[in-house]
Amino acid sequence: MGKKRKHSEVEVPAAKKEETAPERPKRTLLGWKDKPENQQDSTTFTGFRNKEKVLVTCSRRINYRYRHLMLNLVSILPHCKKDNKVESKATKGATLNELVELKSCSSCLFFECRKHKDLYLWMSKCPNGPSVKFLVNAVHTMEELKLTGNHLKGSRPLLTFSSNFDKDPHWKLLKEMIIQIFGTPKEHRKSKPYHDHVFVFSIVDDHIWFRNYQISCPHTGADKIDRGGLEKMTLIEVGPRFCLNPIKIFGGSFGGPTLYENPFYVSPNQIRSLEKRQKAGKYAKKVKAKTRRKMHEMSNPLETDEFADMWKE
């Protein structure tokens, strides 16, 4: 038989330590609370982050066609916020600046309609400016064009400008404002990380013409592009179309000192009055011609015909 072990030789198992999960630090909306200094967050970003937001609104009594144009711009700008209509009065600048601050935006696109015919676009950087007032012409919405182009909603656009934007200082200022307002910020929560359409801004006859094109590239697979596919890349227009005629550039938001005034601008009211004068001139010419004809007939009466009453019995 084996010998019994002494009590001193019996191995006593060590008491197991209580395995508990470490206490998680408290988290707030702005980050971790009471975070240790030696622990560094890998997600911290110290560079510049574009937080541009654009408020898009319009005035009351706007035409249905211009309202559809505004909605088209809202659909192609994922970083914009749409608001209710604003009364276009003399105090609209203060009202819009307050709305922009309440919506935590930094820019504003305000569509102002006058006489149910004329559309003006205010492009402003709030609250300190500058701001630009445009007259919008040649409006064509997506619904009426029915073009074949179709790009992903919320994708980031490529902004292209003609070489005319680098000639004069006021065009350079407009180019910078367009880049900041129409350019979608990177990693925006409503945007997609793709570039599948192009915004084209070109200057022709001192007017800014806007076009929106889809980038169409032929490919067979899901992600692969055919060899030489980039050379066969084409652009298909999506819409909308419109033309911007700059009127004035102001130093402040919706007002302030005038930095630039277009010398070639003619208001639509003047154009309509000239057309009325031309029509009135045509009528006046007809009246004068009738009076001249009557005076000529009275001054040169016809000779009596001897045989006029021959057959009357």
Short mmCIF file of C-alpha atoms in Angstrom, two decimals:
data_model
loop_
_atom_site.label_atom_id
_atom_site.label_comp_id
_atom_site.label_asym_id
_atom_site.label_seq_id
_atom_site.Cartn_x
_atom_site.Cartn_y
_atom_site.Cartn_z
CA MET A 1 0.00 0.00 0.00
CA GLY A 2 1.16 3.50 -0.73
CA LYS A 3 2.13 5.86 1.97
CA LYS A 4 -0.24 8.63 2.90
CA ARG A 5 0.89 12.16 2.31
CA LYS A 6 1.26 14.50 5.17
CA HIS A 7 -1.09 17.43 5.48
CA SER A 8 1.81 19.80 4.92
CA GLU A 9 2.60 18.17 1.59
CA VAL A 10 -0.95 18.43 0.28
CA GLU A 11 -1.08 21.09 -2.43
CA VAL A 12 -3.77 23.65 -1.74
CA PRO A 13 -5.11 25.18 -5.00
CA ALA A 14 -4.66 28.94 -5.12
CA ALA A 15 -7.80 31.03 -4.97
CA LYS A 16 -8.89 32.18 -8.41
CA LYS A 17 -8.85 35.88 -9.00
CA GLU A 18 -12.16 37.43 -9.88
CA GLU A 19 -12.17 38.13 -13.61
CA THR A 20 -14.09 41.35 -14.19
CA ALA A 21 -14.18 43.57 -17.27
CA PRO A 22 -12.41 46.92 -16.91
CA GLU A 23 -14.68 49.86 -16.36
CA ARG A 24 -15.45 51.69 -19.59
CA PRO A 25 -14.86 55.42 -19.57
CA LYS A 26 -17.86 57.64 -19.92
CA ARG A 27 -18.54 59.00 -23.39
CA THR A 28 -20.16 62.31 -24.27
CA LEU A 29 -21.23 63.95 -27.52
CA LEU A 30 -17.87 65.71 -27.79
CA GLY A 31 -15.69 62.66 -27.08
CA TRP A 32 -14.45 60.54 -24.19
CA LYS A 33 -14.74 61.88 -20.66
CA ASP A 34 -11.81 61.39 -18.27
CA LYS A 35 -9.74 59.82 -21.02
CA PRO A 36 -6.21 58.82 -19.99
CA GLU A 37 -3.48 60.99 -21.42
CA ASN A 38 -1.29 58.11 -22.63
CA GLN A 39 -4.15 56.65 -24.70
CA GLN A 40 -4.39 58.35 -28.08
CA ASP A 41 -7.41 58.17 -30.32
CA SER A 42 -6.51 57.00 -33.82
CA THR A 43 -9.61 58.66 -35.27
CA THR A 44 -8.61 62.21 -34.32
CA PHE A 45 -8.18 64.47 -37.34
CA THR A 46 -6.15 67.64 -36.86
CA GLY A 47 -6.35 68.96 -40.44
CA PHE A 48 -8.93 71.23 -42.07
CA ARG A 49 -12.44 69.82 -42.32
CA ASN A 50 -14.96 71.45 -44.64
CA LYS A 51 -18.21 72.00 -42.75
CA GLU A 52 -19.97 73.99 -45.44
CA LYS A 53 -23.79 73.96 -45.30
CA VAL A 54 -26.03 75.87 -47.67
CA LEU A 55 -29.51 77.17 -46.91
CA VAL A 56 -31.81 77.12 -49.97
CA THR A 57 -35.05 79.10 -49.80
CA CYS A 58 -37.28 81.26 -51.97
CA SER A 59 -39.66 84.20 -51.78
CA ARG A 60 -43.43 84.06 -51.68
CA ARG A 61 -45.52 84.07 -54.87
CA ILE A 62 -42.80 82.24 -56.78
CA ASN A 63 -43.64 80.72 -60.15
CA TYR A 64 -44.02 76.93 -60.38
CA ARG A 65 -41.23 76.68 -62.94
CA TYR A 66 -38.76 78.53 -60.75
CA ARG A 67 -39.82 76.46 -57.73
CA HIS A 68 -39.01 73.28 -59.67
CA LEU A 69 -35.59 74.73 -60.52
CA MET A 70 -34.95 75.31 -56.81
CA LEU A 71 -35.99 71.74 -56.00
CA ASN A 72 -33.63 70.44 -58.71
CA LEU A 73 -30.74 72.27 -57.06
CA VAL A 74 -31.75 70.84 -53.68
CA SER A 75 -31.66 67.32 -55.14
CA ILE A 76 -28.13 67.71 -56.56
CA LEU A 77 -26.65 69.44 -53.47
CA PRO A 78 -26.60 66.91 -50.59
CA HIS A 79 -25.09 69.44 -48.15
CA CYS A 80 -27.95 71.94 -48.43
CA LYS A 81 -30.93 72.58 -46.17
CA LYS A 82 -34.30 73.68 -47.50
CA ASP A 83 -36.45 76.16 -45.58
CA ASN A 84 -39.89 77.75 -45.88
CA LYS A 85 -40.65 80.76 -48.05
CA VAL A 86 -39.50 84.19 -46.94
CA GLU A 87 -41.22 87.48 -47.64
CA SER A 88 -39.03 89.50 -50.02
CA LYS A 89 -39.10 92.95 -48.41
CA ALA A 90 -36.50 95.54 -47.58
CA THR A 91 -35.64 93.66 -44.35
CA LYS A 92 -35.12 90.29 -45.99
CA GLY A 93 -31.35 90.48 -45.37
CA ALA A 94 -31.66 90.45 -41.58
CA THR A 95 -34.32 87.72 -41.73
CA LEU A 96 -32.22 85.48 -43.96
CA ASN A 97 -29.08 85.99 -41.86
CA GLU A 98 -31.05 84.94 -38.77
CA LEU A 99 -32.41 81.86 -40.56
CA VAL A 100 -28.92 80.88 -41.70
CA GLU A 101 -27.67 81.15 -38.12
CA LEU A 102 -30.59 79.09 -36.77
CA LYS A 103 -29.97 76.37 -39.36
CA SER A 104 -26.22 76.41 -38.56
CA CYS A 105 -25.34 77.12 -42.19
CA SER A 106 -22.58 79.27 -43.64
CA SER A 107 -24.02 80.12 -47.08
CA CYS A 108 -27.40 80.92 -48.60
CA LEU A 109 -29.10 80.59 -52.00
CA PHE A 110 -32.20 82.78 -52.10
CA PHE A 111 -34.55 82.66 -55.13
CA GLU A 112 -36.49 85.91 -55.38
CA CYS A 113 -39.36 86.14 -57.87
CA ARG A 114 -40.75 89.51 -59.01
CA LYS A 115 -44.02 90.07 -60.93
CA HIS A 116 -44.37 86.28 -61.43
CA LYS A 117 -41.93 86.66 -64.35
CA ASP A 118 -38.43 87.65 -63.26
CA LEU A 119 -36.22 85.40 -61.13
CA TYR A 120 -33.30 86.78 -59.13
CA LEU A 121 -30.78 84.58 -57.32
CA TRP A 122 -28.93 85.81 -54.22
CA MET A 123 -25.71 83.94 -53.48
CA SER A 124 -24.37 84.99 -50.09
CA LYS A 125 -21.75 84.00 -47.52
CA CYS A 126 -23.30 84.62 -44.12
CA PRO A 127 -23.05 86.57 -41.91
CA ASN A 128 -20.14 88.74 -43.11
CA GLY A 129 -20.44 88.46 -46.89
CA PRO A 130 -19.73 88.89 -49.71
CA SER A 131 -22.98 88.41 -51.64
CA VAL A 132 -23.95 88.47 -55.32
CA LYS A 133 -27.25 89.20 -57.02
CA PHE A 134 -27.94 87.44 -60.34
CA LEU A 135 -30.72 87.61 -62.88
CA VAL A 136 -31.62 84.04 -63.92
CA ASN A 137 -32.40 83.48 -67.60
CA ALA A 138 -32.91 80.49 -69.90
CA VAL A 139 -34.36 78.25 -67.17
CA HIS A 140 -34.92 74.58 -68.07
CA THR A 141 -35.77 72.10 -65.31
CA MET A 142 -35.12 68.35 -65.22
CA GLU A 143 -38.80 67.53 -65.65
CA GLU A 144 -39.22 69.43 -68.91
CA LEU A 145 -35.87 68.48 -70.48
CA LYS A 146 -36.29 64.69 -70.09
CA LEU A 147 -32.61 64.02 -70.77
CA THR A 148 -31.11 60.53 -70.76
CA GLY A 149 -28.43 61.26 -68.14
CA ASN A 150 -28.83 59.79 -64.66
CA HIS A 151 -26.26 60.00 -61.88
CA LEU A 152 -26.30 58.75 -58.29
CA LYS A 153 -28.19 60.99 -55.91
CA GLY A 154 -25.91 62.46 -53.27
CA SER A 155 -22.65 61.80 -55.10
CA ARG A 156 -19.92 64.44 -55.09
CA PRO A 157 -19.61 66.54 -58.27
CA LEU A 158 -16.52 67.68 -60.13
CA LEU A 159 -16.50 71.46 -60.65
CA THR A 160 -15.09 72.71 -63.94
CA PHE A 161 -14.68 76.35 -64.97
CA SER A 162 -13.79 78.03 -68.23
CA SER A 163 -10.54 79.97 -68.52
CA ASN A 164 -12.44 83.29 -68.48
CA PHE A 165 -12.82 83.07 -64.70
CA ASP A 166 -9.12 83.92 -64.22
CA LYS A 167 -9.11 87.17 -66.19
CA ASP A 168 -10.88 89.75 -64.02
CA PRO A 169 -10.97 90.00 -60.19
CA HIS A 170 -14.78 89.92 -59.98
CA TRP A 171 -14.85 86.63 -61.92
CA LYS A 172 -12.23 85.20 -59.55
CA LEU A 173 -14.42 86.16 -56.59
CA LEU A 174 -17.46 84.53 -58.20
CA LYS A 175 -15.44 81.39 -58.92
CA GLU A 176 -14.38 81.07 -55.28
CA MET A 177 -17.96 81.55 -54.06
CA ILE A 178 -19.25 78.92 -56.51
CA ILE A 179 -16.56 76.46 -55.37
CA GLN A 180 -17.49 76.90 -51.71
CA ILE A 181 -21.28 76.73 -52.26
CA PHE A 182 -21.63 74.07 -54.97
CA GLY A 183 -18.75 71.85 -53.86
CA THR A 184 -19.92 68.98 -51.64
CA PRO A 185 -17.75 68.57 -48.50
CA LYS A 186 -15.73 65.38 -48.22
CA GLU A 187 -17.19 62.67 -45.94
CA HIS A 188 -20.48 64.53 -45.58
CA ARG A 189 -23.09 62.30 -43.95
CA LYS A 190 -25.56 62.68 -46.84
CA SER A 191 -23.02 62.39 -49.66
CA LYS A 192 -21.65 59.32 -51.42
CA PRO A 193 -17.88 58.87 -51.92
CA TYR A 194 -18.18 58.81 -55.72
CA HIS A 195 -17.57 61.29 -58.53
CA ASP A 196 -20.00 60.40 -61.30
CA HIS A 197 -21.15 63.82 -62.54
CA VAL A 198 -19.68 67.20 -63.48
CA PHE A 199 -20.87 70.76 -62.88
CA VAL A 200 -19.78 72.98 -65.77
CA PHE A 201 -19.61 76.77 -65.32
CA SER A 202 -18.70 78.72 -68.45
CA ILE A 203 -18.71 82.44 -69.25
CA VAL A 204 -20.24 83.45 -72.58
CA ASP A 205 -21.27 87.06 -73.31
CA ASP A 206 -20.62 88.05 -69.67
CA HIS A 207 -23.14 85.43 -68.48
CA ILE A 208 -22.46 82.30 -66.41
CA TRP A 209 -24.00 79.20 -68.02
CA PHE A 210 -24.59 76.13 -65.84
CA ARG A 211 -24.70 72.53 -67.10
CA ASN A 212 -24.78 69.20 -65.26
CA TYR A 213 -23.32 66.10 -66.98
CA GLN A 214 -23.11 62.45 -66.00
CA ILE A 215 -19.75 60.70 -66.46
CA SER A 216 -20.45 57.58 -68.52
CA CYS A 217 -17.64 55.02 -68.71
CA PRO A 218 -18.11 51.65 -70.53
CA HIS A 219 -17.40 48.58 -68.38
CA THR A 220 -18.49 44.94 -68.40
CA GLY A 221 -17.92 43.76 -64.83
CA ALA A 222 -19.14 45.18 -61.57
CA ASP A 223 -15.98 47.12 -60.69
CA LYS A 224 -13.59 46.66 -63.59
CA ILE A 225 -13.31 49.01 -66.53
CA ASP A 226 -12.49 47.77 -69.99
CA ARG A 227 -9.06 48.37 -71.42
CA GLY A 228 -9.07 51.80 -73.01
CA GLY A 229 -12.38 52.61 -71.31
CA LEU A 230 -11.15 55.90 -69.92
CA GLU A 231 -10.48 57.12 -73.45
CA LYS A 232 -14.05 56.21 -74.41
CA MET A 233 -15.51 58.13 -71.47
CA THR A 234 -18.43 60.34 -72.46
CA LEU A 235 -20.60 62.99 -70.83
CA ILE A 236 -24.40 62.76 -70.82
CA GLU A 237 -26.36 65.82 -69.78
CA VAL A 238 -28.66 65.45 -66.79
CA GLY A 239 -29.97 68.95 -66.13
CA PRO A 240 -31.09 71.46 -65.02
CA ARG A 241 -29.98 74.35 -67.23
CA PHE A 242 -29.90 78.02 -66.37
CA CYS A 243 -27.97 81.21 -67.09
CA LEU A 244 -26.79 83.70 -64.46
CA ASN A 245 -26.41 87.37 -65.33
CA PRO A 246 -24.45 89.13 -62.52
CA ILE A 247 -25.95 92.45 -61.45
CA LYS A 248 -24.00 93.56 -58.35
CA ILE A 249 -21.47 92.21 -55.89
CA PHE A 250 -21.88 93.48 -52.33
CA GLY A 251 -19.32 93.52 -49.53
CA GLY A 252 -21.79 92.30 -46.88
CA SER A 253 -24.44 89.63 -46.65
CA PHE A 254 -27.50 90.70 -48.71
CA GLY A 255 -26.25 94.28 -48.82
CA GLY A 256 -23.38 96.52 -47.89
CA PRO A 257 -20.89 98.44 -50.05
CA THR A 258 -20.98 97.72 -53.77
CA LEU A 259 -17.79 96.00 -54.91
CA TYR A 260 -18.78 95.53 -58.56
CA GLU A 261 -21.66 96.63 -60.77
CA ASN A 262 -22.32 95.20 -64.21
CA PRO A 263 -22.30 98.09 -66.74
CA PHE A 264 -24.04 95.99 -69.41
CA TYR A 265 -27.00 94.95 -67.28
CA VAL A 266 -30.46 95.94 -68.50
CA SER A 267 -33.40 95.20 -66.21
CA PRO A 268 -36.37 93.20 -67.53
CA ASN A 269 -38.68 96.17 -66.81
CA GLN A 270 -36.71 98.34 -69.24
CA ILE A 271 -36.84 95.63 -71.89
CA ARG A 272 -40.61 95.29 -71.54
CA SER A 273 -41.10 99.08 -71.67
CA LEU A 274 -39.03 99.28 -74.88
CA GLU A 275 -41.14 96.52 -76.44
CA LYS A 276 -44.32 98.41 -75.52
CA ARG A 277 -42.93 101.59 -77.03
CA GLN A 278 -42.11 99.76 -80.24
CA LYS A 279 -45.64 98.38 -80.42
CA ALA A 280 -47.08 101.83 -79.66
CA GLY A 281 -44.85 103.30 -82.36
CA LYS A 282 -46.26 100.87 -84.93
CA TYR A 283 -49.82 101.93 -84.07
CA ALA A 284 -48.90 105.60 -84.18
CA LYS A 285 -47.38 105.09 -87.63
CA LYS A 286 -50.62 103.49 -88.85
CA VAL A 287 -52.70 106.40 -87.53
CA LYS A 288 -50.39 108.95 -89.13
CA ALA A 289 -50.54 107.09 -92.44
CA LYS A 290 -54.36 107.14 -92.38
CA THR A 291 -54.49 110.87 -91.66
CA ARG A 292 -51.97 111.57 -94.40
CA ARG A 293 -54.06 109.56 -96.85
CA LYS A 294 -57.23 111.49 -95.95
CA MET A 295 -55.47 114.85 -96.26
CA HIS A 296 -54.11 113.82 -99.66
CA GLU A 297 -57.57 112.79 -100.86
CA MET A 298 -59.05 116.10 -99.66
CA SER A 299 -56.33 118.18 -101.27
CA ASN A 300 -56.46 116.25 -104.57
CA PRO A 301 -60.14 115.57 -105.34
CA LEU A 302 -61.03 113.36 -108.32
CA GLU A 303 -62.55 114.94 -111.47
CA THR A 304 -66.25 114.24 -112.06
CA ASP A 305 -66.96 111.58 -114.66
CA GLU A 306 -69.29 112.67 -117.49
CA PHE A 307 -70.56 109.20 -118.14
CA ALA A 308 -71.15 108.24 -114.50
CA ASP A 309 -74.95 108.76 -114.72
CA MET A 310 -75.38 107.42 -118.19
CA TRP A 311 -76.92 104.07 -117.25
CA LYS A 312 -79.01 105.40 -114.38
CA GLU A 313 -82.68 105.78 -115.42
#
